Amino acid sequence: MQANSSGTPAAGDPAPQGPAHEESAPADGSPARLARLRSTLTSGWEAGPPRGPSRPEFWRSPLRGPWLTAVLGTVLLFGITILFVTGLLSYTAYDPNLAAVNDQTPDKGWLGFHLFSWPTSPSWLYRVTQGVHVTLGIALVPVLLAKLWSVIPKLFAWPPVRSAAQALERLSLLLLVGGAGFEFVTGILNVQLHYLFPGSFYVLHLYGAWVFIGAFAVHVTLRLGRTVRTLRTGPRQPAPDSEEAAGLVSPRPAAPTISRRGALGMVGLGSLALLVVTAGQSVGGRWRQTALLAPHGGQDPGPGPNGFQINKTAASVGIRPSDIGPAWRLTVRGAGRQVEFTYDRLLALPQNEALLPIACVEGWSTPDQHWSGVRLTDLAALVGLGTHTPPVLVESVQRGGSFSSVVLSAHQVRDARSLLAVRVNGAVLSHDHGYPARAIIPGAPGVHNTKWVTRLTFGEPA
């Protein structure tokens, strides 16, 4: 190649090679290429959303709007707060700090900051708190579904991310919607005794609740001010393109077939219907027959003194006739001593009585039953323990299922109503109710009223 007098290539000469050529075509990953990619994405977003749910006109319902969403959100604000508090109380009632056998949640760390020793009085406390938790949770399902329906256009908002603050909000929405679905679905499955999820419900539901409530708190913080303003304004529908509409009002609404107040009424009727067919399992009495959705609600447990609800049968946990037959023994240990009882010798001990209900995590409970048996403090005294009775490890002969053993706190043991029961309502315990002996503890969750007891160990760690 020859150059002319100015130093530029002659006409017809090939293009120069080397550094000058590399500068005009930057390699992948260079700042110029990244800038072009950023420009392409920006121009794509500015061109508008693609066809489908990202376009505002895709959503035609005339009901969607900030007022409807604000009303449903306010109901959920109070309802979910009650659910969270009663859920924490349910976890507390298991006394997880006492021993590993009471707690199936590994490494809970600071998530257990709220724990305290669960009281024995009033004896109906767990029956009320867990009954409210389960019944309210089921009754809120129509409200939750209506709230998700009312804001579904927001899930497809375009562009997907506009700023760091908006990205945080969308992440909180993802955790909020996912967490709500997970908590409600696992809770309902547990109430129906359908354990379709992997792992322990006890662990999954607790950790899921903390993830959900974190996202819920972020969402409330971001939206509470707007919700209050919307409620003050009333049901007036703002213009679709206004800031007040918050992307919820359709620019091309279809003809209405029901008013927004009518829609709220339908949601309320749905919640009321679920309340009616659920609450009876906790309320008891004649209302129990209305608990059509509860496996232990409308179910007829049969006549007679043992005719009240049962969670797990003897057969379901592997109890064999030989386990609770004439060879059965009760071993009581403590203070370096051990005493063994046959069934007849246990019956020969002073018998005491207590009127106590049974309440389970699934939300069902029984009215007060008339129990009789030996006080736990009396059994502790037989191995040399005085009035300051320590905690006790209660063990069952059951071979399957969870909670075959439990540790009861010192104040639970010392309550005069805490019995190793051998009779109920004047009759010998049935096999399914824990024959030959079961624990009955005031205020404790049903699974802590251990059935088919074979060993009591006072004062030694589990």
Short mmCIF file of C-alpha atoms in Angstrom, two decimals:
data_model
loop_
_atom_site.label_atom_id
_atom_site.label_comp_id
_atom_site.label_asym_id
_atom_site.label_seq_id
_atom_site.Cartn_x
_atom_site.Cartn_y
_atom_site.Cartn_z
CA MET A 1 0.00 0.00 0.00
CA GLN A 2 1.26 3.43 -0.90
CA ALA A 3 0.47 6.71 0.81
CA ASN A 4 0.01 10.07 -0.87
CA SER A 5 1.81 13.18 0.27
CA SER A 6 -0.70 13.83 3.03
CA GLY A 7 -0.01 10.42 4.60
CA THR A 8 -3.50 9.01 3.90
CA PRO A 9 -4.03 5.80 1.94
CA ALA A 10 -4.38 6.10 -1.77
CA ALA A 11 -7.77 5.56 -3.38
CA GLY A 12 -8.51 1.93 -3.91
CA ASP A 13 -6.10 0.80 -1.22
CA PRO A 14 -7.51 -1.72 1.34
CA ALA A 15 -8.70 -0.51 4.73
CA PRO A 16 -6.01 -0.27 7.35
CA GLN A 17 -5.61 -3.06 9.90
CA GLY A 18 -4.50 -2.99 13.53
CA PRO A 19 -5.41 -0.77 16.47
CA ALA A 20 -7.52 1.67 14.45
CA HIS A 21 -9.83 -1.14 13.27
CA GLU A 22 -10.20 -2.59 16.79
CA GLU A 23 -11.32 0.79 18.06
CA SER A 24 -14.17 0.98 15.55
CA ALA A 25 -15.56 -2.51 16.51
CA PRO A 26 -15.27 -2.96 20.28
CA ALA A 27 -15.05 -6.45 21.66
CA ASP A 28 -17.87 -8.09 23.72
CA GLY A 29 -18.10 -6.66 27.20
CA SER A 30 -16.59 -3.28 26.29
CA PRO A 31 -18.21 -0.12 27.73
CA ALA A 32 -19.50 0.87 24.29
CA ARG A 33 -21.23 -2.47 23.76
CA LEU A 34 -22.78 -2.41 27.22
CA ALA A 35 -24.01 1.13 26.56
CA ARG A 36 -25.66 0.00 23.30
CA LEU A 37 -27.31 -2.95 25.12
CA ARG A 38 -28.58 -0.59 27.84
CA SER A 39 -29.91 1.76 25.17
CA THR A 40 -31.70 -1.12 23.41
CA LEU A 41 -33.40 -2.24 26.63
CA THR A 42 -34.37 1.31 27.53
CA SER A 43 -35.86 1.97 24.10
CA GLY A 44 -37.76 -1.34 24.36
CA TRP A 45 -39.27 -0.35 27.70
CA GLU A 46 -40.08 3.13 26.42
CA ALA A 47 -41.86 1.60 23.44
CA GLY A 48 -44.50 0.27 25.80
CA PRO A 49 -45.47 -3.09 27.28
CA PRO A 50 -45.84 -6.21 25.13
CA ARG A 51 -49.25 -7.57 24.29
CA GLY A 52 -51.00 -9.33 27.17
CA PRO A 53 -51.41 -8.71 30.90
CA SER A 54 -48.71 -6.03 31.00
CA ARG A 55 -51.02 -3.67 29.12
CA PRO A 56 -53.54 -1.77 31.30
CA GLU A 57 -56.40 -2.33 28.83
CA PHE A 58 -55.99 -6.10 29.22
CA TRP A 59 -57.79 -5.84 32.59
CA ARG A 60 -61.46 -5.00 32.02
CA SER A 61 -63.15 -5.31 35.40
CA PRO A 62 -64.86 -2.07 36.48
CA LEU A 63 -64.61 -3.14 40.14
CA ARG A 64 -60.86 -2.90 40.52
CA GLY A 65 -59.70 0.28 42.08
CA PRO A 66 -57.86 1.74 45.08
CA TRP A 67 -60.96 1.84 47.34
CA LEU A 68 -61.81 -1.86 46.96
CA THR A 69 -58.15 -2.82 47.47
CA ALA A 70 -57.89 -0.54 50.52
CA VAL A 71 -60.94 -2.07 52.20
CA LEU A 72 -59.76 -5.64 51.63
CA GLY A 73 -56.24 -4.71 52.72
CA THR A 74 -57.51 -3.18 55.96
CA VAL A 75 -59.41 -6.35 56.84
CA LEU A 76 -56.28 -8.40 56.18
CA LEU A 77 -54.13 -5.99 58.18
CA PHE A 78 -56.08 -6.71 61.36
CA GLY A 79 -56.79 -10.35 60.56
CA ILE A 80 -53.22 -11.32 59.70
CA THR A 81 -51.90 -9.51 62.78
CA ILE A 82 -54.19 -11.64 64.95
CA LEU A 83 -53.13 -14.77 63.06
CA PHE A 84 -49.46 -13.99 63.58
CA VAL A 85 -49.83 -13.30 67.32
CA THR A 86 -51.92 -16.43 67.95
CA GLY A 87 -49.46 -18.44 65.86
CA LEU A 88 -46.57 -17.28 68.04
CA LEU A 89 -48.64 -18.19 71.11
CA SER A 90 -49.21 -21.66 69.68
CA TYR A 91 -45.46 -22.13 69.26
CA THR A 92 -44.90 -20.82 72.80
CA ALA A 93 -47.40 -23.32 74.21
CA TYR A 94 -45.09 -26.16 73.17
CA ASP A 95 -42.49 -24.85 75.65
CA PRO A 96 -39.67 -25.29 73.11
CA ASN A 97 -37.01 -23.94 75.49
CA LEU A 98 -37.52 -26.83 77.89
CA ALA A 99 -36.00 -29.62 75.83
CA ALA A 100 -35.18 -30.76 72.30
CA VAL A 101 -38.10 -33.22 72.31
CA ASN A 102 -40.48 -30.26 72.63
CA ASP A 103 -38.98 -28.32 69.74
CA GLN A 104 -38.78 -29.50 66.14
CA THR A 105 -37.35 -26.22 64.84
CA PRO A 106 -33.54 -26.42 64.64
CA ASP A 107 -31.46 -23.29 65.09
CA LYS A 108 -34.40 -20.96 65.70
CA GLY A 109 -31.98 -18.42 67.24
CA TRP A 110 -33.49 -14.99 67.69
CA LEU A 111 -36.81 -16.22 66.26
CA GLY A 112 -37.51 -17.50 69.77
CA PHE A 113 -37.16 -14.08 71.41
CA HIS A 114 -40.86 -14.03 72.34
CA LEU A 115 -40.94 -17.33 74.21
CA PHE A 116 -42.08 -17.65 77.81
CA SER A 117 -43.20 -20.47 80.07
CA TRP A 118 -46.75 -21.37 79.02
CA PRO A 119 -49.24 -21.00 81.92
CA THR A 120 -51.64 -23.66 83.19
CA SER A 121 -54.38 -21.14 84.02
CA PRO A 122 -56.83 -20.56 82.60
CA SER A 123 -57.06 -24.19 81.54
CA TRP A 124 -58.93 -23.20 78.35
CA LEU A 125 -56.25 -20.73 77.15
CA TYR A 126 -54.82 -22.88 74.35
CA ARG A 127 -58.31 -23.93 73.32
CA VAL A 128 -59.20 -20.26 72.69
CA THR A 129 -55.93 -19.04 71.11
CA GLN A 130 -55.58 -21.96 68.71
CA GLY A 131 -59.28 -22.03 67.95
CA VAL A 132 -59.10 -18.36 66.95
CA HIS A 133 -55.94 -18.98 64.90
CA VAL A 134 -57.40 -21.80 62.82
CA THR A 135 -60.95 -20.49 62.49
CA LEU A 136 -59.89 -16.97 61.56
CA GLY A 137 -57.29 -18.26 59.10
CA ILE A 138 -59.89 -20.28 57.20
CA ALA A 139 -62.48 -17.46 57.31
CA LEU A 140 -59.95 -15.03 55.80
CA VAL A 141 -59.37 -17.15 52.69
CA PRO A 142 -62.07 -15.36 50.58
CA VAL A 143 -60.69 -11.99 51.68
CA LEU A 144 -57.15 -12.99 50.73
CA LEU A 145 -58.22 -14.29 47.32
CA ALA A 146 -60.26 -11.13 46.66
CA LYS A 147 -57.31 -8.94 47.64
CA LEU A 148 -54.98 -10.82 45.30
CA TRP A 149 -57.55 -10.51 42.50
CA SER A 150 -57.89 -6.77 43.10
CA VAL A 151 -54.16 -6.09 42.68
CA ILE A 152 -53.22 -8.66 40.05
CA PRO A 153 -52.55 -5.97 37.38
CA LYS A 154 -49.75 -4.67 39.63
CA LEU A 155 -47.96 -8.02 39.35
CA PHE A 156 -47.60 -7.41 35.58
CA ALA A 157 -46.67 -3.72 35.78
CA TRP A 158 -44.37 -2.44 33.01
CA PRO A 159 -41.47 -1.94 33.08
CA PRO A 160 -40.71 -4.69 35.61
CA VAL A 161 -38.12 -2.56 37.42
CA ARG A 162 -37.84 1.24 37.31
CA SER A 163 -35.75 1.99 40.40
CA ALA A 164 -34.14 0.38 43.44
CA ALA A 165 -37.12 1.32 45.62
CA GLN A 166 -39.56 -0.19 43.16
CA ALA A 167 -37.42 -3.34 42.90
CA LEU A 168 -37.57 -3.67 46.70
CA GLU A 169 -41.34 -3.26 46.61
CA ARG A 170 -41.76 -5.92 43.92
CA LEU A 171 -39.52 -8.32 45.83
CA SER A 172 -41.63 -7.77 48.94
CA LEU A 173 -44.76 -8.47 46.85
CA LEU A 174 -43.25 -11.72 45.61
CA LEU A 175 -42.47 -12.83 49.17
CA LEU A 176 -45.85 -11.53 50.36
CA VAL A 177 -47.92 -13.40 47.79
CA GLY A 178 -45.78 -16.53 47.96
CA GLY A 179 -45.64 -16.46 51.76
CA ALA A 180 -49.39 -15.94 52.08
CA GLY A 181 -50.08 -18.86 49.74
CA PHE A 182 -47.61 -21.10 51.57
CA GLU A 183 -48.92 -20.30 55.05
CA PHE A 184 -52.60 -20.60 54.20
CA VAL A 185 -52.17 -23.79 52.13
CA THR A 186 -49.98 -25.60 54.68
CA GLY A 187 -52.24 -24.48 57.52
CA ILE A 188 -55.38 -25.76 55.82
CA LEU A 189 -53.69 -29.04 54.88
CA ASN A 190 -52.64 -29.50 58.50
CA VAL A 191 -56.20 -28.86 59.72
CA GLN A 192 -57.42 -31.50 57.27
CA LEU A 193 -54.65 -33.91 58.38
CA HIS A 194 -53.23 -34.04 54.83
CA TYR A 195 -49.45 -33.86 55.18
CA LEU A 196 -48.56 -33.51 51.50
CA PHE A 197 -45.60 -31.20 52.07
CA PRO A 198 -42.04 -32.43 52.66
CA GLY A 199 -40.70 -32.17 56.18
CA SER A 200 -42.39 -31.22 59.43
CA PHE A 201 -45.40 -28.89 59.33
CA TYR A 202 -44.24 -27.54 62.69
CA VAL A 203 -40.93 -26.33 61.19
CA LEU A 204 -42.16 -25.23 57.77
CA HIS A 205 -45.11 -23.24 59.08
CA LEU A 206 -43.02 -21.38 61.66
CA TYR A 207 -40.22 -20.37 59.30
CA GLY A 208 -42.73 -19.57 56.55
CA ALA A 209 -44.59 -17.30 58.96
CA TRP A 210 -41.48 -15.22 59.67
CA VAL A 211 -40.72 -14.81 55.95
CA PHE A 212 -44.31 -13.84 55.28
CA ILE A 213 -44.63 -11.40 58.17
CA GLY A 214 -41.37 -9.67 57.14
CA ALA A 215 -42.73 -9.06 53.63
CA PHE A 216 -46.09 -8.08 55.13
CA ALA A 217 -44.44 -5.46 57.36
CA VAL A 218 -42.57 -3.96 54.37
CA HIS A 219 -45.77 -3.86 52.32
CA VAL A 220 -47.76 -2.20 55.12
CA THR A 221 -45.02 0.38 55.63
CA LEU A 222 -45.04 1.29 51.94
CA ARG A 223 -48.82 1.30 51.49
CA LEU A 224 -50.41 2.33 54.78
CA GLY A 225 -50.43 6.08 54.04
CA ARG A 226 -52.06 5.62 50.64
CA THR A 227 -54.61 3.18 52.11
CA VAL A 228 -55.67 5.67 54.79
CA ARG A 229 -56.05 8.46 52.21
CA THR A 230 -58.10 6.22 49.93
CA LEU A 231 -60.45 5.17 52.73
CA ARG A 232 -61.00 8.83 53.62
CA THR A 233 -61.78 9.68 49.99
CA GLY A 234 -64.42 6.95 49.70
CA PRO A 235 -65.48 4.63 46.86
CA ARG A 236 -65.17 7.26 44.10
CA GLN A 237 -63.25 5.75 41.16
CA PRO A 238 -60.32 7.99 40.06
CA ALA A 239 -59.25 8.53 36.45
CA PRO A 240 -57.31 5.54 35.06
CA ASP A 241 -54.16 7.52 34.26
CA SER A 242 -54.05 9.43 37.56
CA GLU A 243 -51.54 8.80 40.31
CA GLU A 244 -54.45 8.16 42.67
CA ALA A 245 -55.55 5.18 40.53
CA ALA A 246 -52.26 3.41 41.37
CA GLY A 247 -52.48 1.36 38.17
CA LEU A 248 -55.59 -0.48 39.36
CA VAL A 249 -58.33 1.28 37.36
CA SER A 250 -59.02 -0.11 33.89
CA PRO A 251 -58.83 2.40 31.00
CA ARG A 252 -61.39 0.27 29.09
CA PRO A 253 -63.73 -1.15 31.77
CA ALA A 254 -66.46 -3.59 30.83
CA ALA A 255 -70.07 -2.96 31.81
CA PRO A 256 -70.53 -3.60 35.56
CA THR A 257 -72.69 -6.52 36.69
CA ILE A 258 -72.30 -5.83 40.42
CA SER A 259 -71.29 -2.86 42.53
CA ARG A 260 -68.07 -2.71 44.55
CA ARG A 261 -70.09 -2.81 47.76
CA GLY A 262 -71.92 -5.84 46.39
CA ALA A 263 -68.61 -7.56 45.68
CA LEU A 264 -67.48 -6.87 49.23
CA GLY A 265 -70.76 -8.34 50.47
CA MET A 266 -70.15 -11.54 48.51
CA VAL A 267 -66.66 -11.83 49.97
CA GLY A 268 -68.10 -11.30 53.45
CA LEU A 269 -70.74 -14.00 52.89
CA GLY A 270 -68.02 -16.41 51.76
CA SER A 271 -66.04 -15.75 54.93
CA LEU A 272 -69.17 -16.14 57.05
CA ALA A 273 -69.96 -19.49 55.41
CA LEU A 274 -66.44 -20.78 56.14
CA LEU A 275 -66.74 -19.51 59.70
CA VAL A 276 -69.98 -21.46 60.21
CA VAL A 277 -68.60 -24.73 58.85
CA THR A 278 -65.33 -24.45 60.82
CA ALA A 279 -65.88 -22.74 64.19
CA GLY A 280 -68.00 -25.54 65.66
CA GLN A 281 -64.93 -27.74 66.14
CA SER A 282 -63.64 -25.24 68.70
CA VAL A 283 -66.92 -23.91 70.12
CA GLY A 284 -68.33 -27.37 70.85
CA GLY A 285 -71.84 -28.30 71.92
CA ARG A 286 -74.47 -28.32 69.18
CA TRP A 287 -72.25 -26.14 67.03
CA ARG A 288 -69.88 -29.08 66.58
CA GLN A 289 -72.30 -30.62 64.10
CA THR A 290 -71.88 -27.59 61.81
CA ALA A 291 -68.10 -28.07 61.52
CA LEU A 292 -68.43 -29.83 58.16
CA LEU A 293 -64.92 -28.93 56.94
CA ALA A 294 -63.16 -30.05 60.12
CA PRO A 295 -62.16 -33.74 60.34
CA HIS A 296 -62.72 -33.69 64.11
CA GLY A 297 -65.70 -31.34 64.00
CA GLY A 298 -68.88 -32.82 62.60
CA GLN A 299 -67.45 -36.32 63.05
CA ASP A 300 -69.45 -38.47 65.48
CA PRO A 301 -66.98 -39.91 68.03
CA GLY A 302 -69.56 -42.43 69.29
CA PRO A 303 -71.55 -42.70 72.51
CA GLY A 304 -70.44 -43.30 76.08
CA PRO A 305 -67.93 -41.76 78.48
CA ASN A 306 -65.10 -42.10 75.92
CA GLY A 307 -67.25 -40.56 73.17
CA PHE A 308 -65.22 -37.45 72.42
CA GLN A 309 -62.75 -36.52 69.69
CA ILE A 310 -59.52 -38.44 69.11
CA ASN A 311 -56.52 -37.18 67.17
CA LYS A 312 -54.42 -40.33 66.80
CA THR A 313 -55.67 -43.86 67.41
CA ALA A 314 -53.70 -46.65 69.04
CA ALA A 315 -53.43 -48.47 65.72
CA SER A 316 -52.14 -45.38 63.87
CA VAL A 317 -49.05 -45.12 66.11
CA GLY A 318 -48.24 -48.83 66.28
CA ILE A 319 -49.67 -49.70 69.71
CA ARG A 320 -49.88 -53.50 70.04
CA PRO A 321 -52.14 -55.32 72.51
CA SER A 322 -49.06 -56.60 74.35
CA ASP A 323 -47.81 -53.01 74.86
CA ILE A 324 -50.82 -52.09 76.99
CA GLY A 325 -51.79 -55.54 78.27
CA PRO A 326 -51.06 -57.21 81.63
CA ALA A 327 -47.31 -56.87 81.05
CA TRP A 328 -47.53 -53.06 80.91
CA ARG A 329 -45.54 -51.24 83.59
CA LEU A 330 -45.16 -47.62 84.64
CA THR A 331 -41.63 -46.65 85.63
CA VAL A 332 -41.15 -43.51 87.76
CA ARG A 333 -37.59 -42.18 88.13
CA GLY A 334 -36.07 -39.25 89.97
CA ALA A 335 -33.54 -38.22 92.62
CA GLY A 336 -31.55 -41.40 92.00
CA ARG A 337 -34.52 -43.65 92.73
CA GLN A 338 -36.86 -45.74 90.62
CA VAL A 339 -40.28 -47.22 91.33
CA GLU A 340 -42.26 -49.54 89.07
CA PHE A 341 -46.04 -49.88 89.02
CA THR A 342 -48.42 -52.41 87.61
CA TYR A 343 -51.83 -51.17 86.48
CA ASP A 344 -53.50 -52.48 89.67
CA ARG A 345 -50.89 -50.86 91.88
CA LEU A 346 -51.40 -47.55 90.07
CA LEU A 347 -55.14 -47.79 90.70
CA ALA A 348 -54.44 -48.37 94.40
CA LEU A 349 -52.76 -44.96 94.75
CA PRO A 350 -54.86 -41.95 95.91
CA GLN A 351 -57.02 -40.82 92.98
CA ASN A 352 -57.78 -37.17 92.22
CA GLU A 353 -60.12 -35.48 89.77
CA ALA A 354 -59.94 -32.57 87.32
CA LEU A 355 -62.26 -31.01 84.74
CA LEU A 356 -60.11 -30.23 81.71
CA PRO A 357 -60.54 -29.91 77.93
CA ILE A 358 -58.28 -31.21 75.17
CA ALA A 359 -57.25 -28.72 72.47
CA CYS A 360 -55.16 -29.55 69.41
CA VAL A 361 -53.05 -27.55 66.97
CA GLU A 362 -55.53 -28.39 64.19
CA GLY A 363 -58.02 -26.11 65.94
CA TRP A 364 -60.41 -28.72 67.31
CA SER A 365 -61.07 -29.09 71.00
CA THR A 366 -63.37 -30.88 73.41
CA PRO A 367 -65.46 -29.49 76.25
CA ASP A 368 -64.23 -30.16 79.78
CA GLN A 369 -63.97 -33.89 80.45
CA HIS A 370 -64.06 -35.37 83.95
CA TRP A 371 -60.65 -36.98 84.45
CA SER A 372 -59.45 -39.03 87.42
CA GLY A 373 -56.02 -40.38 88.22
CA VAL A 374 -52.85 -39.81 90.22
CA ARG A 375 -51.37 -36.35 90.60
CA LEU A 376 -47.92 -35.94 89.06
CA THR A 377 -46.70 -34.40 92.32
CA ASP A 378 -47.76 -37.54 94.19
CA LEU A 379 -45.80 -39.72 91.79
CA ALA A 380 -42.77 -37.45 92.21
CA ALA A 381 -43.06 -37.79 95.98
CA LEU A 382 -42.80 -41.59 95.67
CA VAL A 383 -39.21 -41.20 94.42
CA GLY A 384 -38.28 -38.78 97.18
CA LEU A 385 -39.03 -35.43 95.53
CA GLY A 386 -40.75 -32.90 97.78
CA THR A 387 -42.92 -29.89 97.06
CA HIS A 388 -40.39 -28.31 94.68
CA THR A 389 -41.05 -30.86 91.97
CA PRO A 390 -38.77 -30.47 88.91
CA PRO A 391 -39.75 -30.83 85.24
CA VAL A 392 -40.61 -34.32 84.02
CA LEU A 393 -39.92 -36.28 80.85
CA VAL A 394 -43.07 -38.19 79.88
CA GLU A 395 -42.58 -41.15 77.53
CA SER A 396 -45.12 -43.25 75.66
CA VAL A 397 -45.02 -46.81 74.35
CA GLN A 398 -46.10 -45.59 70.90
CA ARG A 399 -43.77 -46.57 68.06
CA GLY A 400 -44.85 -44.25 65.27
CA GLY A 401 -45.83 -40.64 64.81
CA SER A 402 -44.47 -37.52 66.46
CA PHE A 403 -44.54 -36.41 70.11
CA SER A 404 -44.08 -39.85 71.62
CA SER A 405 -42.36 -38.04 74.49
CA VAL A 406 -42.52 -34.55 75.98
CA VAL A 407 -40.98 -32.53 78.80
CA LEU A 408 -43.43 -30.74 81.10
CA SER A 409 -42.30 -27.67 83.02
CA ALA A 410 -42.04 -27.56 86.81
CA HIS A 411 -45.11 -25.35 87.18
CA GLN A 412 -47.11 -27.70 84.95
CA VAL A 413 -46.12 -30.66 87.13
CA ARG A 414 -46.96 -28.79 90.34
CA ASP A 415 -50.45 -27.80 89.24
CA ALA A 416 -52.90 -29.89 91.31
CA ARG A 417 -54.93 -30.59 88.17
CA SER A 418 -52.03 -32.26 86.34
CA LEU A 419 -52.77 -35.98 86.43
CA LEU A 420 -51.66 -39.30 85.13
CA ALA A 421 -55.25 -40.16 84.29
CA VAL A 422 -56.65 -43.70 84.29
CA ARG A 423 -60.36 -42.87 83.96
CA VAL A 424 -62.49 -40.33 82.11
CA ASN A 425 -66.13 -39.44 82.77
CA GLY A 426 -66.36 -42.30 85.23
CA ALA A 427 -65.09 -45.00 82.85
CA VAL A 428 -61.77 -46.69 82.15
CA LEU A 429 -59.85 -45.01 79.35
CA SER A 430 -60.43 -46.54 75.93
CA HIS A 431 -57.38 -47.76 74.04
CA ASP A 432 -57.60 -44.81 71.66
CA HIS A 433 -57.82 -42.35 74.57
CA GLY A 434 -54.59 -43.66 76.11
CA TYR A 435 -55.29 -46.77 78.17
CA PRO A 436 -53.82 -47.73 80.57
CA ALA A 437 -52.67 -44.20 81.55
CA ARG A 438 -52.27 -40.80 79.95
CA ALA A 439 -51.12 -37.35 81.03
CA ILE A 440 -53.70 -34.58 81.26
CA ILE A 441 -52.26 -31.10 81.78
CA PRO A 442 -54.27 -27.86 82.11
CA GLY A 443 -53.71 -25.43 79.23
CA ALA A 444 -51.29 -27.67 77.33
CA PRO A 445 -51.61 -28.52 73.61
CA GLY A 446 -53.21 -31.88 72.97
CA VAL A 447 -49.97 -33.56 71.90
CA HIS A 448 -48.49 -32.75 75.32
CA ASN A 449 -51.25 -34.77 76.99
CA THR A 450 -49.24 -37.90 76.23
CA LYS A 451 -51.17 -41.16 75.83
CA TRP A 452 -50.05 -44.72 76.66
CA VAL A 453 -47.52 -43.45 79.21
CA THR A 454 -44.86 -45.93 80.29
CA ARG A 455 -42.15 -43.81 81.95
CA LEU A 456 -41.90 -40.60 84.00
CA THR A 457 -38.44 -39.21 84.63
CA PHE A 458 -38.30 -36.25 87.05
CA GLY A 459 -35.49 -33.74 87.04
CA GLU A 460 -33.23 -35.31 84.41
CA PRO A 461 -32.59 -33.69 81.02
CA ALA A 462 -34.36 -35.27 78.04
#
